[in-house]
Amino acid sequence: MKMIVGLGNIGKEYDKTRHNIGFMTVDAVADKYQATFKQDGQRHAFVADVRINNEKVLLVKPTTYMNDSGDAVRPLVDYYKLDLADLLVVQDDMDMDLGRLRLRQKGSAGGHNGIKSIANQLGTQKFNRLKFGIGHPAHVHQAVVDYVLGHFGKDEQPDLLSGLDQAVEIFEGFAAGEEMPILMNQFN
C-alpha cells in the first residue's frame, strides 16, 4: 500500500489557492480514477482509496490546516502500518516556477510549516516529497501571504494543468513501485 498526502488548508476560502496545490494534485488523481474522499475523523483527514497499477493507494487531504499536517499524517502512517518509503507528501514551493516539480527523499522543511509539522510528528526528515512550484511574488511579507492564499490566474492555467498532469504521472510511477531515484531522474 502507498499513501499520497496533499497538503492544504480546509475551507472554501482556501479552495484552489496556491497554498492548496497539494489538495489539487490528489484531487486530480481522485478524478482520474473516479474515487471519492471520505472523512476519517479519528485521523483528521479526508481519505480516498484508489487502485493504481494494481496497488492500493490512499489519497489524503489533512483536515488539520497546513501548520498541523503532522497531526493527520502520523496517525494514518501508524494506523496503516506504512513504511515511510511508501509515503509521498505533496507541498507547494514558492522558490520554483509555476508547474515545475521536484521530487526529494529527505531534507529540511525549508520554511514550509506543513512539512515541519510532519517531520516533527514522524521524528525524521527522511520521507518522500513532491514539491510543486507555485512561483514567487515580490519579497514583501504581506505580498507573500496574499500570494500563497491567492488563486491562479487564467494566464497561469496552462502551467498549472501541465504540472498537475505530470504529478499524476509521478503518482502512477510511485504506485507501480518505481524507485524514487529513478522517478527523480525522470521528472526532476
XYZ file of C-alpha atoms in Angstrom:
188
model
C 0.000 0.000 0.000
C 1.103 3.553 -0.765
C -0.103 6.843 0.687
C -0.029 10.185 -1.103
C -0.721 13.186 1.114
C -1.594 16.509 -0.480
C -1.025 19.468 1.835
C -3.501 22.321 2.039
C -5.992 24.172 4.193
C -9.611 23.152 4.571
C -12.422 25.606 3.894
C -13.984 27.199 0.831
C -11.846 30.339 1.201
C -8.715 28.235 0.536
C -10.166 26.122 -2.279
C -7.900 26.118 -5.347
C -5.413 28.607 -3.864
C -1.670 28.298 -4.474
C -1.065 27.009 -0.942
C -3.567 24.187 -1.632
C -1.749 22.762 -4.644
C -1.246 19.552 -2.647
C -5.014 19.120 -2.354
C -5.362 19.870 -6.064
C -2.882 17.133 -7.022
C -4.625 14.390 -5.031
C -7.968 15.669 -6.372
C -6.588 15.214 -9.913
C -5.772 11.569 -9.164
C -9.148 11.001 -7.499
C -10.879 12.474 -10.558
C -8.894 10.307 -12.976
C -9.658 7.126 -11.015
C -13.213 8.172 -10.056
C -12.549 7.984 -6.320
C -14.492 9.755 -3.593
C -12.981 11.233 -0.450
C -14.499 10.196 2.872
C -13.827 11.871 6.176
C -11.739 9.940 8.689
C -12.463 11.991 11.790
C -10.253 9.930 14.088
C -7.208 10.619 11.945
C -8.136 14.184 10.918
C -8.230 13.679 7.151
C -10.286 13.109 4.054
C -9.162 9.813 2.500
C -9.854 8.240 -0.887
C -8.863 4.684 -1.758
C -7.784 4.018 -5.360
C -6.092 1.222 -7.257
C -3.226 2.332 -9.465
C -1.295 -0.371 -11.323
C -2.881 -2.966 -9.012
C -1.521 -1.151 -5.947
C -3.826 0.209 -3.252
C -3.127 3.924 -2.870
C -4.589 6.142 -0.175
C -5.075 9.739 -1.242
C -5.096 12.007 1.799
C -6.129 15.594 2.476
C -5.490 16.525 6.132
C -8.273 18.474 7.843
C -5.886 19.999 10.374
C -4.844 23.097 8.437
C -1.396 23.248 6.906
C 0.655 24.035 10.020
C -0.578 20.920 11.838
C -0.423 18.441 8.944
C 1.652 16.033 11.011
C -1.337 15.574 13.342
C -3.072 13.791 10.456
C -0.111 12.113 8.753
C 1.368 10.388 11.801
C -1.896 8.686 12.894
C -2.508 7.487 9.317
C 1.030 6.105 8.970
C 0.625 4.321 12.304
C -2.892 3.020 11.603
C -1.953 1.553 8.225
C 1.498 0.455 9.466
C 3.122 2.158 6.492
C 6.811 2.113 5.829
C 7.924 5.721 5.259
C 9.222 4.673 1.826
C 5.543 4.205 0.872
C 4.623 7.781 1.825
C 4.722 10.703 -0.613
C 3.819 14.211 0.576
C 2.912 16.951 -1.919
C 3.735 20.531 -0.943
C 3.730 23.929 -2.580
C 7.092 25.608 -3.242
C 7.408 29.336 -3.881
C 11.038 29.065 -4.938
C 10.156 27.195 -8.128
C 8.336 28.372 -11.231
C 4.659 27.519 -11.512
C 4.143 23.928 -12.641
C 7.747 22.862 -12.063
C 8.042 19.692 -9.997
C 10.857 18.323 -7.859
C 10.954 15.017 -6.012
C 13.003 14.691 -2.819
C 13.590 11.763 -0.478
C 14.622 13.851 2.517
C 15.595 17.340 3.574
C 14.725 20.207 5.825
C 11.320 21.848 5.853
C 12.779 24.904 4.127
C 10.334 27.189 5.922
C 7.279 25.104 4.978
C 5.265 24.690 8.187
C 3.287 21.686 6.922
C 6.497 19.767 6.193
C 7.945 20.896 9.532
C 4.874 19.529 11.343
C 5.109 16.185 9.538
C 8.849 15.872 10.237
C 8.260 16.658 13.911
C 5.468 14.090 14.212
C 7.354 11.369 12.295
C 10.611 12.116 14.115
C 12.538 12.283 10.847
C 13.101 14.429 7.769
C 13.556 11.286 5.655
C 10.261 10.962 3.808
C 9.369 11.408 0.140
C 8.106 14.774 -1.060
C 6.907 16.222 -4.285
C 7.489 19.955 -4.401
C 5.086 21.699 -6.768
C 6.265 25.125 -7.889
C 3.799 27.970 -7.438
C 6.135 30.882 -8.303
C 7.051 33.795 -6.044
C 5.782 37.365 -5.603
C 7.786 40.400 -4.529
C 9.737 39.723 -1.320
C 7.402 41.631 0.950
C 5.881 39.617 3.805
C 2.261 40.619 3.199
C 2.663 40.127 -0.533
C 3.836 36.561 0.132
C 0.854 35.787 2.381
C -1.598 37.257 -0.126
C 0.153 35.416 -2.950
C 0.089 31.911 -1.455
C -3.530 32.341 -0.369
C -4.461 33.758 -3.772
C -5.956 31.948 -6.741
C -4.257 31.069 -10.003
C -4.923 33.473 -12.867
C -6.240 32.482 -16.287
C -2.797 33.074 -17.807
C -1.344 30.555 -15.321
C -3.714 27.715 -16.232
C -1.510 26.037 -18.889
C 1.463 25.751 -16.485
C -0.810 24.660 -13.644
C -2.519 21.949 -15.720
C 0.793 20.728 -17.123
C 2.170 20.383 -13.579
C -0.948 18.543 -12.414
C -0.734 16.108 -15.344
C 2.928 15.449 -14.603
C 2.164 14.961 -10.878
C -0.384 12.270 -11.779
C 2.306 10.521 -13.874
C 4.656 10.625 -10.884
C 1.981 9.159 -8.605
C 1.336 6.358 -11.085
C 5.048 5.538 -11.209
C 5.251 5.670 -7.409
C 2.262 3.300 -7.142
C 3.855 0.951 -9.673
C 6.846 0.607 -7.337
C 9.338 2.634 -9.330
C 12.258 3.576 -7.092
C 12.434 7.217 -6.008
C 15.899 7.798 -7.564
C 14.512 6.613 -10.919
C 11.470 8.883 -10.612
C 13.741 11.749 -9.572
C 15.944 11.231 -12.651
C 12.899 11.100 -14.888
C 10.947 14.066 -13.527
C 13.373 16.466 -11.773
